Amino acid sequence: FTWQAGARGEMQDIRLADGSGLARKETTPSVSTGLVWNLSEGWSLNSSLARTERSPNAQELYSNGPHVGTNAYEIGDPGLANETSVALDLSLRKRTGRITGALTVFSNRFDGYIYEQPTAAEQDGLDVYTYAQRDAELYGAEFEAVLHLHEGADQRFDVQLGGDLVRGRNTEDDTDLPRLTPARARLGFTWARGPFSARADLQRVASQNRVSPNESPTGGYTLISASAGYRLVLGRVTYDLFVRGTNLGDEEVRLHTSFLKEVAPLPGRNLTVGLRTSF
């Protein structure tokens, strides 16, 4: 068994320079503890429990205008209290053998969770978002595994599997939290032999229909990417020649976590050829 513990203290002092005299000074403590249990050769069970406290920042307290980076009109709340959370994580890990990976589950309960809530209003042609504070909970799971199908002196071939899922609820109003990552699954292949390497990835992102009030759902999509490279070492200089293709299926991809999903999807099919040197 290995025990771990940590503590952190933060001091924050905000003073507006607009002549209003508004100011706020806070000191917030956080503590955590963890346990690593080595079950057997290569296997371990990990747990952590943390209580954290955070003061609202200047944007959350005093915003009142357009934010060009998010294409939103943001309105803060000077009355926001400190945000407190209690988080529990449990992980089962395997680090040796033909198959390695980890399975993690987590739960995080918030007293006074602070987030930007979309409204149905518009100001100066921008959607209005207000900073809200509610008790909330987030929970989910993450899985990753690597199948080491072949490992030789000069060659290897691996298959990667993974996925994650998160849910978040406003427990006061019994509604979903905004901009939550949808469920995702991943499959990847990696091959390397001497100076040559290649990789291919397939990611499936589910649609997100668990939305907060005044938030629109987002469709699912599949991302396909591939890359290949060649490494040349000459003396102290390393040259990496690579070719990489992303979104090879030319899918329309809108990130549910983005404020700009309605106006700015991710790029379509993309091809990059490059040479990188390090010395």
XYZ file of C-alpha atoms in Angstrom:
279
model
C 0.000 0.000 0.000
C 1.124 3.535 -0.764
C -0.648 6.455 0.874
C -0.585 9.927 -0.605
C -1.772 13.283 0.722
C -1.712 16.851 -0.471
C -2.865 20.336 0.474
C -3.050 23.629 -1.357
C -3.977 27.177 -0.445
C -4.898 29.930 -2.909
C -5.174 33.684 -2.393
C -7.084 35.840 -4.876
C -7.479 39.615 -4.804
C -9.652 41.285 -7.466
C -10.061 45.067 -7.679
C -11.922 46.709 -10.543
C -10.177 49.694 -12.114
C -13.350 51.368 -13.416
C -13.924 53.592 -10.398
C -16.801 51.481 -9.090
C -14.886 50.430 -5.992
C -15.894 46.790 -6.479
C -13.338 44.389 -5.009
C -13.112 40.879 -3.631
C -10.400 39.084 -1.688
C -10.558 35.363 -0.897
C -8.393 32.609 0.549
C -9.429 29.049 -0.335
C -7.999 25.745 0.986
C -7.999 22.340 -0.746
C -6.949 18.906 0.549
C -6.657 15.448 -0.986
C -5.654 11.913 -0.093
C -5.055 8.774 -2.126
C -4.207 5.098 -1.870
C -2.341 2.848 -4.323
C -2.801 -0.881 -3.670
C -0.425 -3.126 -5.626
C -2.602 -6.210 -6.038
C -0.045 -8.359 -7.872
C 2.662 -8.083 -10.492
C 1.567 -5.307 -12.863
C -1.873 -4.814 -11.290
C -2.840 -1.920 -9.016
C -5.980 -0.367 -7.570
C -5.871 3.398 -7.155
C -8.248 5.667 -5.276
C -8.291 9.362 -4.447
C -10.568 11.633 -2.472
C -10.285 15.405 -2.715
C -12.106 18.399 -1.334
C -11.392 21.560 -3.300
C -12.592 25.123 -2.951
C -12.421 27.763 -5.683
C -13.217 31.465 -5.696
C -15.095 32.858 -8.717
C -12.774 34.695 -11.082
C -13.120 38.229 -12.434
C -15.023 37.135 -15.557
C -17.564 35.142 -13.574
C -18.135 38.023 -11.177
C -18.043 41.164 -13.295
C -18.467 40.341 -17.015
C -21.004 42.550 -18.766
C -20.385 42.716 -22.483
C -19.435 40.880 -25.674
C -16.753 38.194 -25.674
C -15.477 37.975 -29.242
C -13.620 34.699 -28.563
C -16.844 32.849 -27.745
C -19.198 34.964 -29.885
C -21.326 35.528 -26.775
C -22.589 38.362 -24.619
C -21.555 37.402 -21.097
C -23.116 38.685 -17.872
C -21.432 37.946 -14.547
C -22.819 37.839 -11.024
C -20.982 39.743 -8.228
C -22.926 37.723 -5.667
C -21.399 34.351 -6.576
C -20.152 32.354 -3.585
C -17.107 30.095 -3.506
C -17.407 26.800 -5.363
C -16.724 23.662 -3.290
C -16.417 20.127 -4.612
C -15.794 16.631 -3.239
C -14.347 14.244 -5.832
C -13.814 10.484 -5.658
C -11.839 8.509 -8.263
C -11.277 4.746 -8.496
C -8.930 3.147 -11.047
C -7.871 -0.391 -11.886
C -4.593 -0.451 -13.827
C -2.445 -3.082 -15.519
C 1.056 -2.031 -16.572
C 2.726 -5.226 -17.769
C 1.944 -8.121 -20.087
C 0.377 -8.536 -23.494
C -2.502 -6.226 -22.522
C -2.050 -3.010 -20.534
C -4.535 -0.300 -19.674
C -6.804 1.230 -17.063
C -10.466 1.511 -16.102
C -11.461 4.613 -14.118
C -14.759 5.693 -12.588
C -15.309 9.048 -10.902
C -17.901 11.096 -9.063
C -17.717 14.804 -8.290
C -20.334 16.623 -6.176
C -20.378 20.415 -6.171
C -21.751 22.882 -3.673
C -22.278 26.021 -5.764
C -21.007 24.871 -9.199
C -20.339 27.916 -11.424
C -21.037 27.727 -15.164
C -22.227 29.783 -18.121
C -25.916 29.207 -18.758
C -27.326 29.994 -22.234
C -30.431 32.162 -22.304
C -32.988 32.811 -25.010
C -32.036 36.505 -25.160
C -29.836 38.394 -27.626
C -27.747 41.522 -27.129
C -25.903 43.330 -29.933
C -26.612 40.360 -32.198
C -24.969 37.906 -29.768
C -26.504 35.142 -27.663
C -26.605 36.111 -23.992
C -24.958 33.836 -21.408
C -25.251 34.430 -17.677
C -22.954 32.995 -15.025
C -25.083 30.756 -12.818
C -24.399 28.874 -9.585
C -26.165 25.674 -8.602
C -25.438 22.505 -6.664
C -24.416 19.857 -9.194
C -22.885 16.445 -9.695
C -20.696 14.989 -12.429
C -19.898 11.301 -12.786
C -18.562 9.032 -15.448
C -16.037 6.427 -16.559
C -12.994 6.120 -18.811
C -11.432 3.020 -20.342
C -8.183 2.545 -22.221
C -6.317 -0.598 -23.246
C -3.342 -1.436 -25.432
C -2.964 -4.860 -27.050
C 0.735 -5.445 -27.708
C 0.280 -7.873 -30.576
C 3.910 -7.924 -31.617
C 7.084 -6.661 -29.975
C 10.418 -7.520 -31.525
C 13.915 -6.116 -31.363
C 13.214 -3.700 -34.192
C 9.458 -3.896 -34.742
C 6.203 -3.497 -32.835
C 2.489 -3.509 -33.585
C -0.111 -2.285 -31.066
C -3.883 -1.943 -31.039
C -5.404 0.763 -28.820
C -8.971 0.711 -27.502
C -10.608 3.430 -25.449
C -13.744 5.254 -24.524
C -15.180 7.709 -22.025
C -18.556 8.826 -20.752
C -19.571 11.726 -18.509
C -22.894 12.878 -17.102
C -23.591 16.148 -15.318
C -26.727 17.316 -13.506
C -27.891 20.539 -11.922
C -29.318 18.908 -8.788
C -31.291 21.973 -7.716
C -33.330 22.279 -10.922
C -32.910 18.629 -12.058
C -31.570 19.637 -15.474
C -28.477 18.692 -17.468
C -25.397 20.907 -17.335
C -24.406 22.684 -20.572
C -21.546 21.782 -22.927
C -20.935 18.252 -21.617
C -18.681 16.010 -23.683
C -20.717 13.271 -25.429
C -19.818 9.591 -25.153
C -16.755 8.648 -27.209
C -15.099 5.412 -28.394
C -11.668 5.036 -29.991
C -9.803 2.383 -31.967
C -6.196 2.850 -33.053
C -3.380 0.892 -34.715
C 0.317 1.685 -34.357
C 3.135 0.046 -36.311
C 6.841 0.798 -36.140
C 9.870 -0.825 -37.713
C 13.269 0.772 -37.508
C 12.991 4.374 -38.724
C 9.504 3.829 -40.195
C 6.228 4.303 -38.311
C 2.540 4.440 -39.167
C -0.684 5.014 -37.263
C -4.416 4.883 -38.017
C -7.237 6.017 -35.730
C -11.010 5.723 -35.721
C -13.062 7.737 -33.244
C -16.831 7.634 -32.860
C -18.481 10.475 -30.975
C -22.138 10.006 -30.088
C -24.789 12.669 -30.460
C -25.421 14.804 -27.387
C -29.092 15.098 -26.580
C -28.657 15.653 -22.835
C -28.735 19.438 -22.965
C -29.443 22.222 -20.539
C -32.348 24.671 -21.001
C -31.867 26.903 -24.091
C -29.036 24.685 -25.361
C -29.268 22.911 -28.717
C -28.354 19.215 -29.205
C -25.376 18.173 -31.330
C -25.187 15.361 -33.869
C -22.691 12.516 -33.672
C -19.799 11.952 -36.058
C -16.961 9.587 -36.942
C -13.376 10.780 -37.314
C -10.822 8.821 -39.341
C -7.154 9.821 -39.328
C -3.885 8.259 -40.447
C -0.215 9.182 -40.432
C 3.162 7.824 -41.498
C 6.688 8.933 -40.717
C 10.372 8.317 -41.291
C 13.128 9.285 -38.818
C 16.689 10.020 -39.893
C 19.433 10.699 -37.364
C 22.591 12.443 -38.632
C 25.022 13.158 -35.855
C 23.277 15.305 -33.252
C 20.426 16.285 -35.562
C 17.211 14.242 -35.884
C 14.976 14.675 -38.945
C 11.345 13.495 -38.911
C 9.558 13.420 -42.260
C 5.816 12.855 -41.840
C 2.511 12.858 -43.668
C -0.737 13.134 -41.721
C -4.377 13.073 -42.774
C -7.253 14.057 -40.479
C -11.018 13.789 -40.885
C -10.445 11.624 -43.928
C -14.186 10.931 -44.198
C -14.801 14.680 -44.586
C -17.424 14.626 -41.803
C -19.204 17.732 -40.570
C -17.928 17.936 -36.988
C -19.445 20.290 -34.437
C -18.019 20.133 -30.917
C -20.752 20.190 -28.303
C -18.292 21.701 -25.815
C -17.691 24.754 -28.037
C -19.547 28.064 -27.786
C -18.978 28.387 -31.554
C -20.398 25.027 -32.658
C -23.256 26.630 -34.619
C -20.963 28.902 -36.664
C -17.563 27.174 -36.725
C -17.358 23.399 -37.325
C -13.980 21.670 -37.289
C -12.030 21.567 -40.578
C -13.007 18.939 -43.129
C -10.596 16.549 -44.819
C -7.059 17.774 -44.204
C -3.629 16.613 -45.374
C -0.323 17.768 -43.863
C 3.201 16.990 -45.050
C 6.105 18.216 -42.987
C 9.708 17.953 -41.915
C 10.620 18.452 -38.261
C 14.179 18.732 -36.966
C 15.490 18.536 -33.421
C 19.023 19.065 -32.184
